[in-house]
Short mmCIF file of C-alpha atoms in Angstrom, two decimals:
data_model
loop_
_atom_site.label_atom_id
_atom_site.label_comp_id
_atom_site.label_asym_id
_atom_site.label_seq_id
_atom_site.Cartn_x
_atom_site.Cartn_y
_atom_site.Cartn_z
CA MET A 1 72.75 84.44 95.55
CA ASN A 2 72.98 86.61 98.67
CA PRO A 3 71.89 90.27 98.55
CA THR A 4 74.31 92.73 96.94
CA ILE A 5 76.95 94.06 99.34
CA GLN A 6 77.25 97.85 99.17
CA TYR A 7 80.91 97.89 100.21
CA LEU A 8 83.00 94.76 99.70
CA ILE A 9 86.62 94.83 100.92
CA VAL A 10 89.12 92.06 100.10
CA GLY A 11 92.11 92.00 102.44
CA SER A 12 92.85 92.55 106.11
CA GLY A 13 95.73 95.00 106.39
CA ALA A 14 96.11 98.72 107.00
CA ALA A 15 94.28 99.77 103.82
CA SER A 16 91.34 97.51 104.59
CA ALA A 17 90.90 98.76 108.15
CA ALA A 18 91.28 102.41 107.10
CA ALA A 19 88.74 102.02 104.30
CA ALA A 20 86.14 100.44 106.59
CA LYS A 21 86.53 103.28 109.09
CA ALA A 22 86.36 105.92 106.34
CA ILE A 23 83.22 104.39 104.85
CA ARG A 24 81.50 104.33 108.23
CA SER A 25 82.46 107.94 108.89
CA THR A 26 80.47 108.90 105.78
CA ASP A 27 77.79 106.22 105.40
CA PRO A 28 76.44 104.89 108.73
CA SER A 29 74.21 102.19 107.24
CA GLY A 30 75.54 100.72 103.98
CA THR A 31 76.49 97.05 104.23
CA ILE A 32 80.22 96.41 104.65
CA LEU A 33 81.77 92.98 104.23
CA ILE A 34 85.50 92.31 104.69
CA ILE A 35 86.89 89.09 103.23
CA SER A 36 90.20 88.01 104.74
CA GLN A 37 92.41 85.11 103.74
CA GLU A 38 94.02 85.25 107.17
CA ILE A 39 92.11 83.90 110.15
CA HIS A 40 92.67 87.10 112.18
CA ARG A 41 91.03 90.50 112.31
CA PRO A 42 92.97 93.27 110.53
CA TYR A 43 96.05 94.09 112.58
CA VAL A 44 98.96 96.53 112.77
CA ARG A 45 101.85 94.70 111.09
CA PRO A 46 104.67 96.97 112.38
CA LEU A 47 103.77 95.98 115.95
CA VAL A 48 104.41 92.33 115.07
CA VAL A 49 108.14 93.05 114.65
CA ARG A 50 108.55 95.78 117.26
CA ASP A 51 106.49 94.40 120.14
CA TYR A 52 104.80 91.04 119.54
CA LEU A 53 108.00 89.23 118.58
CA CYS A 54 109.57 90.42 121.85
CA GLN A 55 106.35 89.44 123.65
CA ARG A 56 105.89 92.98 124.95
CA CYS A 57 102.25 92.81 123.87
CA ASP A 58 99.63 90.13 123.35
CA ARG A 59 97.64 89.54 120.19
CA GLU A 60 94.72 91.71 121.23
CA ARG A 61 96.87 94.85 121.12
CA LEU A 62 97.77 94.17 117.50
CA PHE A 63 94.28 94.40 116.07
CA SER A 64 93.12 97.51 114.21
CA PHE A 65 89.67 97.25 115.79
CA ASP A 66 88.01 94.95 118.25
CA GLN A 67 84.91 92.82 117.87
CA ARG A 68 82.84 95.47 119.62
CA TRP A 69 83.70 98.03 116.93
CA LEU A 70 82.72 95.57 114.21
CA THR A 71 79.39 94.90 115.90
CA GLU A 72 78.58 98.52 116.70
CA ASN A 73 79.36 99.59 113.15
CA ALA A 74 77.65 96.64 111.47
CA VAL A 75 80.84 95.56 109.70
CA VAL A 76 80.88 91.87 108.82
CA LEU A 77 84.30 90.19 108.81
CA ARG A 78 84.71 86.74 107.27
CA THR A 79 88.15 85.29 107.92
CA GLY A 80 89.88 82.26 106.42
CA ARG A 81 88.32 82.84 102.99
CA ARG A 82 90.36 83.25 99.82
CA ALA A 83 89.08 85.37 96.97
CA ALA A 84 89.79 83.33 93.83
CA HIS A 85 88.27 85.22 90.91
CA LEU A 86 86.83 88.62 90.05
CA ASP A 87 84.19 89.28 87.41
CA PRO A 88 84.17 93.08 87.08
CA ALA A 89 81.46 93.22 84.42
CA ARG A 90 78.96 91.33 86.60
CA ARG A 91 80.30 92.87 89.84
CA LEU A 92 80.92 89.43 91.30
CA LEU A 93 83.64 88.13 93.59
CA ILE A 94 84.04 84.36 93.58
CA LEU A 95 85.62 82.71 96.60
CA GLU A 96 87.78 79.59 96.47
CA SER A 97 84.81 77.68 97.89
CA GLY A 98 82.76 78.64 94.83
CA GLU A 99 80.57 81.12 96.69
CA GLU A 100 79.66 84.21 94.67
CA ILE A 101 79.37 87.64 96.31
CA ALA A 102 77.66 90.47 94.43
CA PHE A 103 78.88 93.98 95.22
CA ALA A 104 78.07 97.58 94.38
CA THR A 105 81.59 98.82 95.16
CA LEU A 106 84.75 96.83 95.78
CA LEU A 107 88.13 97.59 97.37
CA ILE A 108 91.01 95.28 96.49
CA ALA A 109 93.45 95.45 99.39
CA THR A 110 95.15 92.09 99.06
CA GLY A 111 98.55 93.38 100.17
CA ALA A 112 101.75 91.67 99.15
CA THR A 113 103.56 88.39 99.56
CA PRO A 114 107.18 88.00 100.70
CA THR A 115 109.58 87.83 97.78
CA PRO A 116 111.20 84.40 97.89
CA LEU A 117 114.93 83.87 97.52
CA ASP A 118 115.55 81.82 94.41
CA ILE A 119 118.68 80.13 95.72
CA PRO A 120 119.54 76.53 96.64
CA GLY A 121 118.36 75.66 100.13
CA HIS A 122 115.75 78.41 100.37
CA ASP A 123 113.13 75.84 101.38
CA LEU A 124 115.16 74.18 104.15
CA PRO A 125 113.61 74.14 107.63
CA GLY A 126 114.92 77.05 109.63
CA ALA A 127 114.46 79.62 106.85
CA PHE A 128 111.62 81.97 107.76
CA HIS A 129 109.69 84.93 106.42
CA LEU A 130 108.01 87.39 108.77
CA ARG A 131 104.76 88.70 107.37
CA THR A 132 101.86 87.49 109.52
CA ILE A 133 101.04 86.82 113.16
CA ASP A 134 101.38 83.11 112.43
CA ASP A 135 104.86 83.70 110.95
CA ALA A 136 105.77 85.53 114.16
CA ASP A 137 104.54 82.64 116.31
CA ARG A 138 106.75 80.22 114.40
CA LEU A 139 109.70 82.58 114.75
CA ILE A 140 109.10 83.01 118.51
CA ASN A 141 109.39 79.23 118.89
CA ILE A 142 112.65 78.96 116.93
CA ILE A 143 114.14 81.93 118.83
CA ALA A 144 113.36 80.23 122.13
CA GLN A 145 114.98 77.04 120.90
CA ALA A 146 118.08 78.94 119.72
CA GLN A 147 118.35 80.70 123.09
CA ARG A 148 118.45 77.30 124.82
CA GLU A 149 120.39 75.15 122.39
CA GLY A 150 121.88 77.36 119.69
CA LEU A 151 125.39 78.36 118.75
CA LYS A 152 127.30 80.08 121.51
CA HIS A 153 128.40 83.70 121.27
CA GLU A 154 129.68 86.32 123.69
CA ARG A 155 126.20 87.22 124.98
CA GLY A 156 124.65 83.78 125.14
CA ARG A 157 123.26 81.41 122.54
CA GLY A 158 121.59 81.67 119.17
CA ARG A 159 122.76 83.04 115.82
CA CYS A 160 120.58 84.35 113.00
CA ALA A 161 121.23 85.72 109.52
CA VAL A 162 118.77 88.39 108.38
CA ILE A 163 118.64 88.60 104.58
CA GLY A 164 117.76 92.11 103.47
CA ALA A 165 118.57 95.48 105.06
CA GLY A 166 115.39 97.38 104.29
CA ALA A 167 113.02 98.70 106.95
CA LEU A 168 111.94 95.22 108.06
CA GLY A 169 115.48 93.82 108.13
CA VAL A 170 116.82 96.70 110.21
CA GLU A 171 113.95 96.47 112.71
CA LEU A 172 114.44 92.71 112.93
CA CYS A 173 118.10 93.21 113.85
CA ALA A 174 117.11 95.38 116.81
CA THR A 175 114.46 92.92 117.97
CA LEU A 176 116.73 89.89 117.71
CA LEU A 177 119.55 91.65 119.56
CA GLU A 178 117.11 92.55 122.33
CA LEU A 179 116.27 88.85 122.59
CA GLY A 180 119.96 87.94 122.96
CA ILE A 181 120.44 86.55 119.43
CA ALA A 182 123.65 87.33 117.54
CA VAL A 183 122.82 88.80 114.12
CA ASP A 184 124.47 88.83 110.70
CA LEU A 185 122.76 91.24 108.31
CA VAL A 186 123.18 90.32 104.64
CA GLU A 187 122.36 92.86 101.93
CA LYS A 188 123.11 92.76 98.20
CA ALA A 189 123.14 96.59 97.97
CA PRO A 190 126.13 98.61 99.20
CA ARG A 191 124.18 100.18 102.09
CA PRO A 192 121.18 99.53 104.33
CA TRP A 193 117.86 101.18 103.48
CA SER A 194 119.02 101.47 99.86
CA ARG A 195 115.46 101.98 98.60
CA PHE A 196 115.22 105.31 100.45
CA ALA A 197 118.62 106.41 101.73
CA GLY A 198 121.61 107.91 100.01
CA ASP A 199 125.22 107.28 100.97
CA ALA A 200 125.22 109.50 104.08
CA ALA A 201 122.03 108.16 105.66
CA GLY A 202 122.91 104.61 104.65
CA HIS A 203 126.37 104.94 106.22
CA PHE A 204 124.84 106.34 109.40
CA ILE A 205 122.45 103.38 109.68
CA ALA A 206 125.28 100.93 109.01
CA GLU A 207 127.43 102.48 111.74
CA GLU A 208 124.59 102.33 114.26
CA LEU A 209 123.97 98.66 113.48
CA GLN A 210 127.66 97.80 113.84
CA ALA A 211 127.95 99.76 117.08
CA ARG A 212 125.21 97.58 118.55
CA GLY A 213 126.93 94.38 117.50
CA VAL A 214 125.32 93.53 114.17
CA ARG A 215 127.79 92.04 111.69
CA LEU A 216 127.17 93.61 108.29
CA HIS A 217 127.73 91.91 104.93
CA LEU A 218 126.96 94.62 102.37
CA GLY A 219 127.25 94.01 98.65
CA ALA A 220 127.38 90.30 99.41
CA PRO A 221 124.14 88.53 98.46
CA PRO A 222 123.58 84.94 99.63
CA LEU A 223 124.42 82.19 97.13
CA ARG A 224 122.84 79.29 99.01
CA PHE A 225 121.68 77.93 102.34
CA GLU A 226 123.25 74.69 103.52
CA GLY A 227 122.59 72.27 106.34
CA ASP A 228 121.80 68.74 107.44
CA GLY A 229 118.01 68.74 107.61
CA ARG A 230 117.83 72.48 108.41
CA VAL A 231 119.68 75.70 107.63
CA GLN A 232 123.07 75.72 109.34
CA GLN A 233 125.18 77.85 107.00
CA VAL A 234 124.68 80.79 104.66
CA ILE A 235 127.18 80.94 101.79
CA LEU A 236 127.75 84.47 100.50
CA ALA A 237 128.77 85.65 97.03
CA ASN A 238 132.02 87.08 98.42
CA GLY A 239 133.02 83.68 99.77
CA GLY A 240 131.90 84.30 103.33
CA VAL A 241 130.35 81.49 105.35
CA LEU A 242 127.94 82.29 108.18
CA ARG A 243 127.10 79.66 110.78
CA VAL A 244 123.50 80.09 111.94
CA ASP A 245 120.69 78.48 113.87
CA PHE A 246 118.04 80.04 111.64
CA VAL A 247 117.56 82.61 108.87
CA VAL A 248 114.92 85.29 108.39
CA VAL A 249 114.42 86.44 104.81
CA ALA A 250 113.39 90.11 104.60
CA ALA A 251 114.17 90.66 100.93
CA GLY A 252 111.06 92.66 100.09
CA CYS A 253 107.52 91.90 99.02
CA THR A 254 105.67 91.42 95.73
CA PRO A 255 102.26 93.09 95.25
CA ASP A 256 99.49 90.49 95.30
CA ARG A 257 97.55 91.24 92.13
CA ARG A 258 96.39 87.69 91.44
CA LEU A 259 92.75 88.73 91.78
CA VAL A 260 92.87 90.89 88.64
CA ARG A 261 94.54 88.31 86.40
CA GLY A 262 92.38 87.55 83.40
CA THR A 263 90.43 90.80 83.82
CA PRO A 264 90.70 94.08 81.88
CA ILE A 265 91.87 95.87 85.04
CA ARG A 266 95.13 97.75 84.42
CA ALA A 267 98.09 96.37 86.31
CA GLU A 268 101.84 96.43 85.95
CA ARG A 269 103.86 95.33 88.94
CA ALA A 270 100.90 96.54 91.00
CA ILE A 271 97.27 97.41 90.28
CA LEU A 272 97.09 100.93 88.84
CA THR A 273 94.66 103.48 90.30
CA ASP A 274 93.96 107.16 89.82
CA GLU A 275 94.49 109.70 92.62
CA ARG A 276 91.10 108.67 94.08
CA GLY A 277 92.21 105.05 94.45
CA ARG A 278 89.90 103.96 91.64
CA ILE A 279 90.95 101.53 88.94
CA SER A 280 89.77 101.58 85.33
CA HIS A 281 86.36 100.24 86.48
CA PRO A 282 84.17 103.01 88.01
CA ASP A 283 83.12 101.04 91.10
CA ILE A 284 86.32 99.14 91.91
CA TYR A 285 89.18 100.56 93.98
CA ALA A 286 92.57 99.28 95.12
CA ALA A 287 94.83 100.40 97.97
CA GLY A 288 97.82 99.34 100.00
CA GLU A 289 100.70 97.16 98.92
CA CYS A 290 98.84 95.62 95.98
CA ALA A 291 98.21 99.01 94.35
CA ALA A 292 100.08 101.90 92.77
CA ILE A 293 98.17 105.17 93.12
CA PHE A 294 98.78 108.06 90.72
CA ASP A 295 100.43 110.91 92.60
CA PRO A 296 100.18 114.22 90.70
CA ARG A 297 102.98 115.69 92.83
CA PHE A 298 105.46 113.34 91.23
CA GLY A 299 103.61 112.66 87.97
CA LYS A 300 103.83 108.90 88.41
CA TYR A 301 102.23 105.86 90.00
CA ARG A 302 103.52 105.12 93.49
CA THR A 303 103.08 102.13 95.75
CA LEU A 304 102.32 103.49 99.22
CA ASP A 305 103.22 100.19 100.77
CA HIS A 306 104.21 101.00 104.32
CA TRP A 307 101.72 101.35 107.13
CA GLY A 308 101.17 105.10 106.94
CA GLY A 309 100.90 105.12 103.16
CA ALA A 310 98.54 102.14 103.08
CA THR A 311 96.35 103.81 105.71
CA LEU A 312 96.28 107.02 103.65
CA ALA A 313 95.42 105.19 100.42
CA GLY A 314 92.76 103.07 102.17
CA THR A 315 91.16 106.17 103.67
CA ILE A 316 91.03 107.89 100.26
CA ALA A 317 89.50 104.81 98.64
CA GLY A 318 86.95 104.31 101.42
CA LEU A 319 85.78 107.91 101.32
CA ASN A 320 85.32 107.73 97.55
CA MET A 321 83.50 104.40 97.75
CA ALA A 322 81.04 106.19 100.05
CA GLY A 323 80.48 108.99 97.55
CA THR A 324 82.84 111.77 98.59
CA ASP A 325 85.57 113.30 96.43
CA ALA A 326 88.85 112.55 98.21
CA ARG A 327 92.13 112.31 96.37
CA LEU A 328 95.88 112.21 96.72
CA SER A 329 96.39 115.86 95.86
CA VAL A 330 99.18 118.37 95.45
CA HIS A 331 98.27 120.46 98.49
CA PRO A 332 101.46 121.26 100.44
CA HIS A 333 99.88 120.18 103.72
CA ASP A 334 99.02 116.72 102.38
CA ASP A 335 101.07 113.65 103.20
CA PRO A 336 103.66 112.98 100.45
CA GLY A 337 103.79 109.31 101.44
CA THR A 338 105.44 108.98 104.84
CA PHE A 339 106.44 106.05 106.97
CA HIS A 340 108.19 105.78 110.31
CA SER A 341 110.53 103.05 111.42
CA ALA A 342 113.04 102.60 114.21
CA LEU A 343 116.79 102.20 114.52
CA PHE A 344 117.13 101.02 118.10
CA ASP A 345 116.29 104.18 120.09
CA LEU A 346 116.20 106.46 117.03
CA THR A 347 113.19 107.24 114.85
CA LEU A 348 113.71 106.78 111.10
CA THR A 349 111.35 108.52 108.70
CA ALA A 350 111.17 108.37 104.92
CA MET A 351 108.85 110.33 102.64
CA GLY A 352 108.45 111.27 99.02
CA GLU A 353 109.75 109.44 95.97
CA ALA A 354 113.41 108.48 96.33
CA ARG A 355 113.52 106.98 92.84
CA LEU A 356 113.42 110.52 91.40
CA ALA A 357 116.49 111.68 93.36
CA ASP A 358 119.74 111.91 91.44
CA ARG A 359 121.69 113.50 94.31
CA ARG A 360 121.37 114.04 98.05
CA ILE A 361 121.80 117.09 100.25
CA VAL A 362 122.59 116.34 103.89
CA ARG A 363 121.47 118.76 106.57
CA ALA A 364 123.39 117.38 109.52
CA ASN A 365 123.78 118.62 113.06
CA PRO A 366 127.29 119.04 114.55
CA LYS A 367 129.67 116.09 114.45
CA GLY A 368 128.72 113.44 116.95
CA SER A 369 125.04 114.24 116.73
CA ARG A 370 122.68 111.35 116.02
CA ARG A 371 120.32 113.50 113.96
CA MET A 372 120.26 114.02 110.21
CA LEU A 373 118.04 115.19 107.36
CA GLU A 374 118.95 113.83 103.93
CA PHE A 375 117.01 115.44 101.08
CA GLY A 376 116.77 113.75 97.69
CA ILE A 377 116.94 116.25 94.81
CA ASP A 378 115.62 115.48 91.32
CA PRO A 379 117.35 116.53 88.06
CA ASP A 380 115.26 119.74 87.96
CA GLY A 381 116.57 120.85 91.36
CA ARG A 382 113.35 120.08 93.24
CA ILE A 383 113.03 118.15 96.50
CA ALA A 384 111.77 114.65 95.77
CA SER A 385 112.34 112.76 99.00
CA LEU A 386 113.59 112.92 102.56
CA VAL A 387 115.17 110.55 105.05
CA ALA A 388 115.13 111.86 108.63
CA ILE A 389 117.14 110.21 111.40
CA GLY A 390 116.62 111.02 115.07
CA HIS A 391 113.68 113.39 114.47
CA GLU A 392 110.28 112.77 116.00
CA PRO A 393 107.28 113.13 113.66
CA ALA A 394 106.20 116.41 115.28
CA GLU A 395 109.55 117.96 114.31
CA LEU A 396 109.13 117.23 110.62
CA ASP A 397 106.24 119.47 109.64
CA LEU A 398 108.38 121.94 107.67
CA PRO A 399 110.52 119.28 105.92
CA ARG A 400 107.35 117.35 105.06
CA ARG A 401 105.81 120.45 103.51
CA LEU A 402 108.95 120.97 101.43
CA VAL A 403 108.63 117.44 100.02
CA ALA A 404 104.88 117.79 99.47
CA ARG A 405 105.37 121.10 97.65
CA ARG A 406 108.33 119.73 95.65
CA ALA A 407 110.24 122.87 96.64
CA ARG A 408 112.81 124.07 94.12
CA VAL A 409 116.26 124.43 95.71
CA ALA A 410 118.54 124.47 92.67
CA SER A 411 120.21 127.77 93.64
CA LYS A 412 119.89 127.39 97.40
CA GLU A 413 121.62 124.11 98.15
CA GLU A 414 124.28 125.60 100.42
CA GLN A 415 121.63 127.13 102.67
CA LEU A 416 119.75 123.82 102.74
CA ARG A 417 122.91 122.11 104.00
CA ASP A 418 123.35 124.61 106.83
CA PRO A 419 121.50 123.33 109.95
CA THR A 420 121.44 126.87 111.36
CA ALA A 421 119.58 128.30 108.35
CA PRO A 422 115.79 128.28 108.73
CA LEU A 423 113.77 126.17 106.30
CA GLU A 424 110.83 128.58 106.09
CA TRP A 425 112.48 130.58 103.30
CA LEU A 426 112.09 127.59 100.96
CA LEU A 427 108.30 127.74 101.31
CA GLY A 428 108.08 131.26 99.91
#
């Protein structure tokens, strides 16, 4: 057996890259090995949708670090290897090839897999997921074919149905429109961004999509895909029929916790960790989309599954693997779990725990403005979440601190609605 690896990381996403950097910032010499099922270096997944798919950047810009960084920091990356089994008691990781790797500390950062649509025709050619660089390459090819030979519309050729109106689905709409593809957006919920947004923010997003030419089908899940050898029609539950050249399924992801099956490691939908990113085993950590970290602010386990959250969780885990005491704490300046997306030329930001909100308070600018803050309020009258539209990250320091502090606003809701009233008084 090879020598014991001091820091073994399984996965190649945001959490993995952040953990490796955090470890090296604390321990300049301990051995680090990253095992990746993909054949690529860790890369920034949001750029795949926003830039790579439009071919505004090449592959090299996507990567979280270059080969020089790996070499200079003595980080070994082994790609195209699948971790098949974990033996926590013996501190062994067994690869699909049968190779055994002994470790002192381990980070599980296996990410998530696209949630498949369990409907007839889901496996027809022309139905795509967008998760990896390789997925994007396949989609680039079908887009080019649709632009040349696809269904005609008022702006050219090519029609696509995007299934799912979450962050990925909305960003995909913008990218496809930029490429001249006509888009139908299909969502089973009554509004886009339903995981984070209330009625007001969801309505705003829907109006922006429609104004740009996206045809919305809300509350109308797909029943089946049909076609002669490939997807040509999407049949909706409301009886609608969409003619398409291809479909992209963006119906969410499922945490990849296969590595802990058959072990005593605690897992529900995701692998459960404490606020330090550590699981029930003292030397094993988990971070990113595969994990749910305990957040004392909200008193519950939360999956920080978008890029910013995964980076935060990976950093916390990496620092603790290297012997420091970092944690997801209740300090009001700490990140309450934030991610940024885009709605054409507008920045969308979500933070906090929207599942705790039982009502929303909208702090909107004058009518006609394309800016909005929508606060989610829990049953105790405390701020639980925020959706910000049209605000750059630098403008959100005070709102972020309100979410992080779980500010109580039960008797001050009218002032919170008033965009002319300062927010500082809520921090008192």
